[in-house]
Amino acid sequence: YPDLLNFKEADYELTAIRMIAKIPTIAAMSYKYSIGQPFIYPDNSLDFTENFLHMMFATPCTKYTVNPIIKNALNKIFILHADHEQNASTSTVRIAGSSGANPFACISTGIASLWGPAHGGANEAVINMLKEIGSSEYIPKYIAKAKDKN
């Protein structure tokens, strides 16, 4: 949308909506690329979370059926991330914005700040912990280990 590079204050909302709408598509495309699978296009008949799961896990020859429990959990995760308030990437975006940079440049700085281990790396640590736990039968043992002060 090169027309939005020369934006006026009235364009901020449209620019923000367009950028937010593209984030799940970019994330899913990056994931698919990282695992050597073809990109799956968004499906406008699906809601936000269903569409994200579809783009992440469908293949050109296999339809992905959304598990309602997974969808509900992911919806809650998205809400928690959106309401994370003044985290590192939010601060970075606000600092860049205060200099008058355009919204695309500001969002790019926020994405760049996710690279650090104290911000985006924390999410990676959670994924590694979940892999270490393995399955639900090991959760009580893992919690006991976390509570053990010795």
Short mmCIF file of C-alpha atoms in Angstrom, two decimals:
data_model
loop_
_atom_site.label_atom_id
_atom_site.label_comp_id
_atom_site.label_asym_id
_atom_site.label_seq_id
_atom_site.Cartn_x
_atom_site.Cartn_y
_atom_site.Cartn_z
CA TYR A 1 0.00 0.00 0.00
CA PRO A 2 2.44 2.68 -1.14
CA ASP A 3 -0.42 5.20 -0.98
CA LEU A 4 -0.22 4.94 2.80
CA LEU A 5 3.48 5.82 3.01
CA ASN A 6 2.53 9.49 2.71
CA PHE A 7 -0.07 9.33 5.41
CA LYS A 8 -2.08 11.94 7.21
CA GLU A 9 -3.44 11.54 10.71
CA ALA A 10 -6.78 10.45 9.20
CA ASP A 11 -4.98 7.49 7.58
CA TYR A 12 -3.54 6.12 10.83
CA GLU A 13 -6.52 3.89 11.61
CA LEU A 14 -6.69 2.37 8.12
CA THR A 15 -2.93 1.83 8.13
CA ALA A 16 -3.08 0.14 11.55
CA ILE A 17 -5.97 -2.12 10.51
CA ARG A 18 -4.16 -3.20 7.34
CA MET A 19 -0.94 -3.94 9.20
CA ILE A 20 -2.66 -5.88 11.99
CA ALA A 21 -4.59 -7.89 9.41
CA LYS A 22 -1.36 -8.95 7.69
CA ILE A 23 0.59 -10.06 10.78
CA PRO A 24 -0.95 -13.56 11.07
CA THR A 25 -0.47 -14.12 7.34
CA ILE A 26 3.19 -13.11 7.55
CA ALA A 27 3.72 -15.28 10.65
CA ALA A 28 2.09 -18.31 9.01
CA MET A 29 4.04 -17.76 5.80
CA SER A 30 7.31 -17.59 7.75
CA TYR A 31 6.45 -20.80 9.61
CA LYS A 32 5.50 -22.65 6.42
CA TYR A 33 8.73 -21.52 4.78
CA SER A 34 10.78 -22.68 7.80
CA ILE A 35 9.36 -26.22 7.54
CA GLY A 36 9.57 -26.42 3.75
CA GLN A 37 5.83 -26.40 3.10
CA PRO A 38 3.94 -24.23 0.61
CA PHE A 39 2.20 -21.10 1.81
CA ILE A 40 -1.55 -21.40 2.42
CA TYR A 41 -3.62 -18.36 1.50
CA PRO A 42 -6.07 -16.83 3.99
CA ASP A 43 -9.69 -17.98 3.83
CA ASN A 44 -12.07 -15.02 4.22
CA SER A 45 -14.86 -17.30 5.44
CA LEU A 46 -12.93 -18.04 8.66
CA ASP A 47 -12.59 -15.84 11.73
CA PHE A 48 -9.21 -14.46 12.82
CA THR A 49 -8.03 -17.43 14.90
CA GLU A 50 -9.49 -20.12 12.61
CA ASN A 51 -7.80 -18.46 9.66
CA PHE A 52 -4.44 -18.34 11.44
CA LEU A 53 -4.68 -22.05 12.33
CA HIS A 54 -5.75 -22.83 8.75
CA MET A 55 -2.74 -20.99 7.30
CA MET A 56 -0.39 -22.66 9.80
CA PHE A 57 -1.52 -26.27 9.49
CA ALA A 58 -3.43 -26.86 6.24
CA THR A 59 -1.62 -28.10 3.15
CA PRO A 60 -2.70 -27.77 -0.48
CA CYS A 61 -3.98 -31.36 -0.39
CA THR A 62 -5.17 -31.57 3.25
CA LYS A 63 -7.90 -29.40 4.77
CA TYR A 64 -7.24 -28.44 8.38
CA THR A 65 -10.19 -28.88 10.73
CA VAL A 66 -10.00 -26.44 13.62
CA ASN A 67 -10.24 -28.02 17.06
CA PRO A 68 -12.59 -25.75 19.09
CA ILE A 69 -10.52 -26.24 22.27
CA ILE A 70 -7.33 -25.16 20.48
CA LYS A 71 -9.17 -22.23 18.91
CA ASN A 72 -10.50 -21.09 22.29
CA ALA A 73 -7.07 -21.38 23.93
CA LEU A 74 -5.35 -19.52 21.08
CA ASN A 75 -7.99 -16.77 21.21
CA LYS A 76 -7.15 -16.28 24.89
CA ILE A 77 -3.42 -16.27 24.13
CA PHE A 78 -3.94 -13.61 21.44
CA ILE A 79 -5.91 -11.48 23.91
CA LEU A 80 -3.18 -11.83 26.56
CA HIS A 81 -0.52 -10.83 24.03
CA ALA A 82 -2.58 -7.86 22.84
CA ASP A 83 -3.09 -6.69 26.43
CA HIS A 84 0.57 -7.08 27.43
CA GLU A 85 0.80 -3.29 27.71
CA GLN A 86 4.21 -1.61 27.86
CA ASN A 87 6.51 -4.45 26.81
CA ALA A 88 9.80 -4.07 24.92
CA SER A 89 8.31 -4.08 21.42
CA THR A 90 5.54 -1.63 22.39
CA SER A 91 8.10 0.74 23.89
CA THR A 92 10.27 0.43 20.79
CA VAL A 93 7.34 1.20 18.47
CA ARG A 94 6.36 4.21 20.57
CA ILE A 95 9.90 5.59 20.60
CA ALA A 96 10.19 5.22 16.82
CA GLY A 97 6.76 6.79 16.38
CA SER A 98 7.70 9.77 18.54
CA SER A 99 10.38 10.62 15.97
CA GLY A 100 7.75 10.92 13.24
CA ALA A 101 8.67 7.69 11.45
CA ASN A 102 5.88 6.19 9.35
CA PRO A 103 3.81 3.37 10.90
CA PHE A 104 5.46 0.65 8.79
CA ALA A 105 8.93 1.63 10.01
CA CYS A 106 7.68 1.80 13.60
CA ILE A 107 6.17 -1.69 13.47
CA SER A 108 9.41 -2.97 11.93
CA THR A 109 11.32 -1.72 14.98
CA GLY A 110 8.88 -3.51 17.28
CA ILE A 111 9.32 -6.75 15.37
CA ALA A 112 13.10 -6.34 15.55
CA SER A 113 12.95 -6.00 19.34
CA LEU A 114 11.26 -9.42 19.53
CA TRP A 115 14.59 -10.94 18.49
CA GLY A 116 16.08 -10.40 21.93
CA PRO A 117 16.05 -13.19 24.53
CA ALA A 118 14.36 -10.95 27.11
CA HIS A 119 11.27 -10.45 24.94
CA GLY A 120 10.58 -12.87 22.07
CA GLY A 121 13.04 -15.33 23.55
CA ALA A 122 10.75 -15.74 26.56
CA ASN A 123 8.11 -17.24 24.25
CA GLU A 124 10.71 -19.62 22.86
CA ALA A 125 11.60 -20.69 26.41
CA VAL A 126 7.94 -21.59 27.02
CA ILE A 127 7.86 -23.72 23.85
CA ASN A 128 11.04 -25.51 24.97
CA MET A 129 9.51 -26.11 28.42
CA LEU A 130 6.36 -27.59 26.85
CA LYS A 131 8.52 -29.90 24.73
CA GLU A 132 10.42 -30.94 27.85
CA ILE A 133 7.17 -31.73 29.70
CA GLY A 134 6.09 -33.87 26.77
CA SER A 135 2.54 -34.87 27.66
CA SER A 136 -0.13 -34.04 30.23
CA GLU A 137 0.74 -37.04 32.40
CA TYR A 138 4.07 -35.39 33.30
CA ILE A 139 2.58 -32.01 34.31
CA PRO A 140 2.23 -32.78 38.08
CA LYS A 141 5.85 -33.98 38.19
CA TYR A 142 7.03 -30.86 36.35
CA ILE A 143 5.09 -28.55 38.69
CA ALA A 144 6.51 -30.34 41.75
CA LYS A 145 10.01 -29.92 40.29
CA ALA A 146 9.38 -26.18 39.74
CA LYS A 147 8.14 -25.74 43.34
CA ASP A 148 11.07 -27.66 44.85
CA LYS A 149 13.42 -25.11 46.42
CA ASN A 150 16.29 -27.61 46.79
#
